[in-house]
mmCIF file of C-alpha atoms in Angstrom:
data_model
loop_
_atom_site.group_PDB
_atom_site.id
_atom_site.type_symbol
_atom_site.label_atom_id
_atom_site.label_comp_id
_atom_site.label_asym_id
_atom_site.label_seq_id
_atom_site.Cartn_x
_atom_site.Cartn_y
_atom_site.Cartn_z
ATOM 1 C CA MET A 1 144.158 -32.498 59.019
ATOM 2 C CA ILE A 2 143.787 -31.132 55.454
ATOM 3 C CA GLN A 3 142.399 -34.431 54.171
ATOM 4 C CA GLY A 4 139.901 -34.542 57.027
ATOM 5 C CA PHE A 5 138.856 -30.964 56.272
ATOM 6 C CA LEU A 6 138.213 -31.774 52.606
ATOM 7 C CA LEU A 7 136.276 -34.928 53.485
ATOM 8 C CA GLY A 8 134.128 -33.033 55.987
ATOM 9 C CA PHE A 9 133.460 -30.168 53.572
ATOM 10 C CA THR A 10 132.682 -32.203 50.436
ATOM 11 C CA ALA A 11 130.455 -34.690 52.294
ATOM 12 C CA TYR A 12 127.612 -32.128 52.041
ATOM 13 C CA ALA A 13 127.197 -33.034 48.368
ATOM 14 C CA LYS A 14 126.804 -36.699 49.359
ATOM 15 C CA ALA A 15 124.343 -35.644 52.054
ATOM 16 C CA ALA A 16 122.167 -33.735 49.560
ATOM 17 C CA ARG A 17 122.073 -36.758 47.240
ATOM 18 C CA MET A 18 121.128 -39.033 50.145
ATOM 19 C CA VAL A 19 118.208 -36.778 51.139
ATOM 20 C CA SER A 20 116.792 -37.001 47.610
ATOM 21 C CA ARG A 21 117.548 -40.691 47.053
ATOM 22 C CA HIS A 22 116.104 -41.961 50.343
ATOM 23 C CA GLY A 23 113.300 -39.446 50.858
ATOM 24 C CA LEU A 24 114.627 -37.847 54.037
ATOM 25 C CA TRP A 25 112.724 -34.613 53.476
ATOM 26 C CA GLY A 26 110.788 -34.905 56.727
ATOM 27 C CA TYR A 27 114.031 -34.630 58.665
ATOM 28 C CA VAL A 28 114.852 -31.465 56.713
ATOM 29 C CA LEU A 29 111.494 -29.740 57.241
ATOM 30 C CA VAL A 30 111.282 -30.090 61.035
ATOM 31 C CA PRO A 31 114.665 -28.486 61.905
ATOM 32 C CA GLY A 32 114.095 -26.031 59.050
ATOM 33 C CA LEU A 33 110.914 -24.742 60.689
ATOM 34 C CA ILE A 34 112.604 -24.577 64.108
ATOM 35 C CA SER A 35 115.571 -22.753 62.568
ATOM 36 C CA LEU A 36 113.251 -20.240 60.916
ATOM 37 C CA LEU A 37 111.387 -19.441 64.144
ATOM 38 C CA LEU A 38 114.528 -19.341 66.301
ATOM 39 C CA GLY A 39 116.521 -17.362 63.741
ATOM 40 C CA SER A 40 113.742 -14.782 63.407
ATOM 41 C CA ALA A 41 113.566 -14.325 67.181
ATOM 42 C CA ILE A 42 117.335 -13.955 67.564
ATOM 43 C CA LEU A 43 117.585 -11.594 64.569
ATOM 44 C CA SER A 44 114.849 -9.358 65.960
ATOM 45 C CA GLY A 45 116.521 -9.219 69.359
ATOM 46 C CA ALA A 46 119.956 -8.606 67.870
ATOM 47 C CA TRP A 47 118.609 -5.773 65.696
ATOM 48 C CA ALA A 48 117.050 -4.060 68.704
ATOM 49 C CA ILE A 49 120.204 -4.441 70.812
ATOM 50 C CA SER A 50 122.556 -3.219 68.077
ATOM 51 C CA ASP A 51 120.627 0.063 67.825
ATOM 52 C CA ASP A 52 121.182 0.717 71.528
ATOM 53 C CA ILE A 53 124.840 -0.283 71.884
ATOM 54 C CA SER A 54 126.352 2.893 70.478
ATOM 55 C CA GLY A 55 123.954 5.054 72.523
ATOM 56 C CA TRP A 56 124.871 3.288 75.755
ATOM 57 C CA ALA A 57 128.578 3.475 75.029
ATOM 58 C CA MET A 58 128.585 7.113 73.900
ATOM 59 C CA ALA A 59 126.770 8.140 77.068
ATOM 60 C CA LEU A 60 129.917 7.064 78.917
ATOM 61 C CA TYR A 61 132.270 8.989 76.593
ATOM 62 C CA PRO A 62 132.895 12.365 78.274
ATOM 63 C CA PHE A 63 134.741 14.202 75.465
ATOM 64 C CA GLU A 64 133.608 15.995 72.321
ATOM 65 C CA TRP A 65 136.940 15.437 70.553
ATOM 66 C CA GLY A 66 136.762 12.469 68.192
ATOM 67 C CA LYS A 67 133.222 11.674 69.212
ATOM 68 C CA GLY A 68 132.050 10.959 65.664
ATOM 69 C CA ALA A 69 134.911 8.594 64.923
ATOM 70 C CA ILE A 70 134.528 6.813 68.253
ATOM 71 C CA GLU A 71 130.809 6.382 67.645
ATOM 72 C CA ARG A 72 131.408 4.838 64.213
ATOM 73 C CA ILE A 73 134.005 2.433 65.647
ATOM 74 C CA ILE A 74 131.591 1.418 68.407
ATOM 75 C CA GLN A 75 128.806 0.883 65.886
ATOM 76 C CA VAL A 76 130.989 -1.391 63.744
ATOM 77 C CA PHE A 77 132.427 -3.272 66.714
ATOM 78 C CA GLY A 78 129.037 -3.527 68.417
ATOM 79 C CA GLY A 79 127.438 -4.823 65.244
ATOM 80 C CA ALA A 80 130.164 -7.452 64.876
ATOM 81 C CA MET A 81 129.686 -8.521 68.489
ATOM 82 C CA VAL A 82 125.923 -8.845 68.033
ATOM 83 C CA ILE A 83 126.397 -10.944 64.885
ATOM 84 C CA ILE A 84 128.942 -13.223 66.582
ATOM 85 C CA LEU A 85 126.879 -13.703 69.733
ATOM 86 C CA GLY A 86 123.677 -14.157 67.730
ATOM 87 C CA LEU A 87 125.319 -16.812 65.577
ATOM 88 C CA LEU A 88 126.675 -18.541 68.668
ATOM 89 C CA ALA A 89 123.259 -18.573 70.328
ATOM 90 C CA PHE A 90 121.429 -19.720 67.196
ATOM 91 C CA LYS A 91 123.877 -22.494 66.392
ATOM 92 C CA HIS A 92 123.933 -24.109 69.825
ATOM 93 C CA LEU A 93 120.245 -23.609 70.587
ATOM 94 C CA VAL A 94 119.012 -25.121 67.332
ATOM 95 C CA MET A 95 121.392 -28.076 67.742
ATOM 96 C CA ALA A 96 120.212 -28.718 71.296
ATOM 97 C CA ILE A 97 116.489 -28.281 70.582
ATOM 98 C CA THR A 98 116.508 -30.504 67.482
ATOM 99 C CA SER A 99 118.876 -33.113 68.935
ATOM 100 C CA PRO A 100 116.176 -35.837 69.221
ATOM 101 C CA VAL A 101 115.270 -35.427 65.533
ATOM 102 C CA MET A 102 118.905 -35.194 64.396
ATOM 103 C CA SER A 103 119.801 -38.282 66.426
ATOM 104 C CA LEU A 104 117.043 -40.205 64.652
ATOM 105 C CA LEU A 105 118.270 -38.879 61.293
ATOM 106 C CA SER A 106 121.848 -39.923 62.021
ATOM 107 C CA GLU A 107 120.686 -43.373 63.122
ATOM 108 C CA LYS A 108 118.639 -43.808 59.954
ATOM 109 C CA VAL A 109 121.576 -42.721 57.781
ATOM 110 C CA GLU A 110 123.795 -45.243 59.556
ATOM 111 C CA LYS A 111 121.266 -48.012 58.873
ATOM 112 C CA ILE A 112 121.277 -47.097 55.197
ATOM 113 C CA LEU A 113 125.075 -46.964 55.012
ATOM 114 C CA ARG A 114 125.494 -50.224 56.939
ATOM 115 C CA GLY A 115 123.112 -52.048 54.635
ATOM 116 C CA GLY A 116 120.076 -52.070 56.924
ATOM 117 C CA GLN A 117 116.551 -51.285 55.870
ATOM 118 C CA PRO A 118 115.965 -47.519 55.537
ATOM 119 C CA GLN A 119 112.716 -47.632 57.506
ATOM 120 C CA SER A 120 111.969 -44.953 60.072
ATOM 121 C CA ALA A 121 114.153 -45.160 63.150
ATOM 122 C CA ALA A 122 112.333 -46.125 66.331
ATOM 123 C CA PHE A 123 111.058 -43.255 68.454
ATOM 124 C CA SER A 124 110.474 -43.252 72.187
ATOM 125 C CA ILE A 125 109.861 -40.510 74.732
ATOM 126 C CA ARG A 126 112.667 -41.816 76.940
ATOM 127 C CA LYS A 127 115.178 -41.769 74.101
ATOM 128 C CA ALA A 128 114.033 -38.312 72.961
ATOM 129 C CA LEU A 129 114.461 -36.916 76.470
ATOM 130 C CA SER A 130 117.857 -38.590 76.790
ATOM 131 C CA ASP A 131 118.981 -37.140 73.450
ATOM 132 C CA LEU A 132 117.696 -33.704 74.459
ATOM 133 C CA ALA A 133 119.507 -33.823 77.833
ATOM 134 C CA ARG A 134 122.758 -34.872 76.200
ATOM 135 C CA GLY A 135 122.347 -32.237 73.497
ATOM 136 C CA LEU A 136 121.808 -29.493 76.063
ATOM 137 C CA ALA A 137 124.776 -30.640 78.175
ATOM 138 C CA LEU A 138 127.125 -30.757 75.201
ATOM 139 C CA ALA A 139 125.795 -27.484 73.789
ATOM 140 C CA LEU A 140 126.425 -25.757 77.131
ATOM 141 C CA ARG A 141 129.944 -27.213 77.353
ATOM 142 C CA ASN A 142 130.835 -26.177 73.820
ATOM 143 C CA LEU A 143 129.147 -22.775 74.126
ATOM 144 C CA LEU A 144 131.183 -21.860 77.221
ATOM 145 C CA ARG A 145 134.439 -22.886 75.561
ATOM 146 C CA GLU A 146 133.557 -21.176 72.304
ATOM 147 C CA LEU A 147 132.631 -17.975 74.131
ATOM 148 C CA GLY A 148 135.897 -18.094 76.077
ATOM 149 C CA TYR A 149 138.077 -18.543 72.999
ATOM 150 C CA THR A 150 136.111 -15.933 71.054
ATOM 151 C CA ALA A 151 136.386 -13.387 73.882
ATOM 152 C CA LEU A 152 140.155 -13.911 74.103
ATOM 153 C CA LEU A 153 140.526 -13.457 70.342
ATOM 154 C CA LEU A 154 138.370 -10.313 70.345
ATOM 155 C CA LEU A 155 140.471 -8.889 73.172
ATOM 156 C CA LEU A 156 143.621 -9.678 71.234
ATOM 157 C CA GLY A 157 142.116 -7.919 68.206
ATOM 158 C CA LEU A 158 141.450 -4.808 70.280
ATOM 159 C CA LEU A 159 145.001 -4.775 71.661
ATOM 160 C CA LEU A 160 146.610 -5.547 68.289
ATOM 161 C CA PRO A 161 144.353 -4.083 65.565
ATOM 162 C CA PHE A 162 146.799 -4.970 62.776
ATOM 163 C CA LEU A 163 146.006 -8.636 63.472
ATOM 164 C CA SER A 164 142.293 -8.138 62.764
ATOM 165 C CA PRO A 165 142.211 -10.239 59.538
ATOM 166 C CA ALA A 166 143.925 -13.158 61.280
ATOM 167 C CA ILE A 167 141.718 -12.761 64.354
ATOM 168 C CA THR A 168 138.576 -12.849 62.193
ATOM 169 C CA LEU A 169 139.760 -16.063 60.527
ATOM 170 C CA LEU A 170 140.577 -17.657 63.886
ATOM 171 C CA ILE A 171 137.146 -16.763 65.290
ATOM 172 C CA PHE A 172 135.536 -18.351 62.238
ATOM 173 C CA MET A 173 137.656 -21.484 62.722
ATOM 174 C CA VAL A 174 136.668 -21.730 66.386
ATOM 175 C CA GLN A 175 132.980 -21.507 65.467
ATOM 176 C CA ALA A 176 133.425 -23.979 62.603
ATOM 177 C CA TYR A 177 135.147 -26.536 64.851
ATOM 178 C CA TYR A 178 132.398 -26.520 67.454
ATOM 179 C CA ALA A 179 129.664 -26.582 64.797
ATOM 180 C CA GLY A 180 131.276 -29.631 63.194
ATOM 181 C CA PHE A 181 131.725 -31.203 66.625
ATOM 182 C CA GLY A 182 128.017 -30.745 67.349
ATOM 183 C CA ASN A 183 127.032 -32.352 64.041
ATOM 184 C CA LEU A 184 129.443 -35.228 64.591
ATOM 185 C CA ASP A 185 128.113 -35.941 68.074
ATOM 186 C CA PHE A 186 124.704 -36.964 66.718
ATOM 187 C CA THR A 187 126.540 -40.081 65.527
ATOM 188 C CA MET A 188 129.136 -40.400 68.282
ATOM 189 C CA GLU A 189 126.458 -40.403 71.010
ATOM 190 C CA ARG A 190 125.666 -43.991 70.030
ATOM 191 C CA TYR A 191 129.264 -45.042 70.669
ATOM 192 C CA PHE A 192 130.690 -42.736 73.337
ATOM 193 C CA ASP A 193 129.744 -40.829 76.435
ATOM 194 C CA VAL A 194 130.317 -37.047 76.329
ATOM 195 C CA LYS A 195 133.971 -37.399 77.381
ATOM 196 C CA GLY A 196 134.621 -40.016 74.708
ATOM 197 C CA SER A 197 132.927 -37.863 72.071
ATOM 198 C CA VAL A 198 135.153 -34.920 73.031
ATOM 199 C CA THR A 199 138.248 -37.119 72.638
ATOM 200 C CA PHE A 200 137.054 -38.411 69.262
ATOM 201 C CA ALA A 201 136.386 -34.878 68.008
ATOM 202 C CA LYS A 202 139.878 -33.764 69.069
ATOM 203 C CA SER A 203 141.433 -36.642 67.139
ATOM 204 C CA ASN A 204 139.399 -35.654 64.054
ATOM 205 C CA ARG A 205 139.780 -31.857 64.128
ATOM 206 C CA GLY A 206 140.079 -31.598 60.350
ATOM 207 C CA LEU A 207 136.762 -33.402 59.880
ATOM 208 C CA CYS A 208 135.064 -31.118 62.419
ATOM 209 C CA LEU A 209 136.518 -28.010 60.776
ATOM 210 C CA GLY A 210 135.482 -29.078 57.277
ATOM 211 C CA ASN A 211 131.958 -29.983 58.312
ATOM 212 C CA GLY A 212 131.587 -26.829 60.416
ATOM 213 C CA THR A 213 132.942 -24.563 57.686
ATOM 214 C CA ALA A 214 130.344 -25.763 55.187
ATOM 215 C CA PHE A 215 127.698 -25.471 57.931
ATOM 216 C CA LEU A 216 128.564 -21.825 58.689
ATOM 217 C CA LEU A 217 128.736 -20.906 55.011
ATOM 218 C CA LEU A 218 125.210 -22.273 54.598
ATOM 219 C CA LEU A 219 124.066 -20.217 57.586
ATOM 220 C CA PHE A 220 125.390 -17.069 55.904
ATOM 221 C CA THR A 221 123.309 -17.665 52.754
ATOM 222 C CA GLY A 222 119.746 -16.481 52.399
ATOM 223 C CA LEU A 223 117.943 -19.821 52.808
ATOM 224 C CA GLY A 224 120.834 -22.126 53.664
ATOM 225 C CA PHE A 225 120.189 -21.958 57.394
ATOM 226 C CA LEU A 226 116.902 -23.861 56.839
ATOM 227 C CA PHE A 227 118.693 -27.061 55.815
ATOM 228 C CA ALA A 228 122.230 -26.531 57.151
ATOM 229 C CA LEU A 229 121.692 -28.703 60.238
ATOM 230 C CA PRO A 230 120.184 -31.834 58.609
ATOM 231 C CA LEU A 231 122.747 -31.732 55.795
ATOM 232 C CA GLY A 232 125.513 -31.198 58.349
ATOM 233 C CA THR A 233 124.243 -34.134 60.402
ATOM 234 C CA ILE A 234 124.106 -36.468 57.399
ATOM 235 C CA ALA A 235 127.538 -35.329 56.178
ATOM 236 C CA ALA A 236 129.029 -35.819 59.654
ATOM 237 C CA THR A 237 127.436 -39.273 59.914
ATOM 238 C CA ILE A 238 128.872 -40.364 56.558
ATOM 239 C CA GLU A 239 132.444 -39.328 57.344
ATOM 240 C CA GLY A 240 132.212 -39.915 61.097
ATOM 241 C CA LEU A 241 131.416 -43.599 60.568
ATOM 242 C CA LYS A 242 134.389 -43.920 58.219
ATOM 243 C CA ALA A 243 136.667 -42.333 60.809
ATOM 244 C CA LEU A 244 135.192 -44.581 63.481
ATOM 245 C CA ASP A 245 135.853 -47.672 61.357
ATOM 246 C CA LYS A 246 139.468 -46.632 60.860
ATOM 247 C CA GLN A 247 139.934 -45.986 64.550
ATOM 248 C CA GLY A 248 138.008 -49.072 65.601
ATOM 249 C CA SER A 249 134.571 -48.992 67.208
ATOM 250 C CA PRO A 250 134.584 -48.966 70.999
ATOM 251 C CA SER A 251 133.660 -52.248 72.579
#
């Protein structure tokens, strides 16, 4: 688990070198532009919603006693909820929308690693639509599970406030796992159906966590979200193929 985490996390350095060495900048620019547009839209919506949350909630609070303190708590909690939900929406939407491009990137990286010619991977409308459909299906599956686990942890944090630091860490780990899983699936889709990819991710939780942790940390930086996805995809491809070789490729 720990070894897998370290491999998943440190593979981003290898991914950055591969982008420069093999001229993969086109695969960085496309998802970067999509991330910028999508992130701006979600941020604008989240900002507008966060301003209204405390007003809506305080309208339901019938007492004057402690009103100021309650309002501050609601503002903090509401802001945290908006950030979490916004990050969830951004992460899964950008993965699903860019899945055809990321699938091509992962395929090209595999050709390079396997000794093939690093020419552009073949593109077809049918394959792009298939990749998009699979990406949306997996994103919806993971989003529902991630929302469920996150909601349970937030509820636990409300009931047991002294556990807030641990709850925050667990929520981050849940998001990191599913982010790493999404990056890994751009490679696993060539070997498994969705069910098989889920099984593979579960058997490589450390790798998913390491990849997803680096991915989320990039999202939290000023410009990191522009290239987090392509770097995460390349890093997941590098270590995912190694894990696949150890496990044995499916027939």
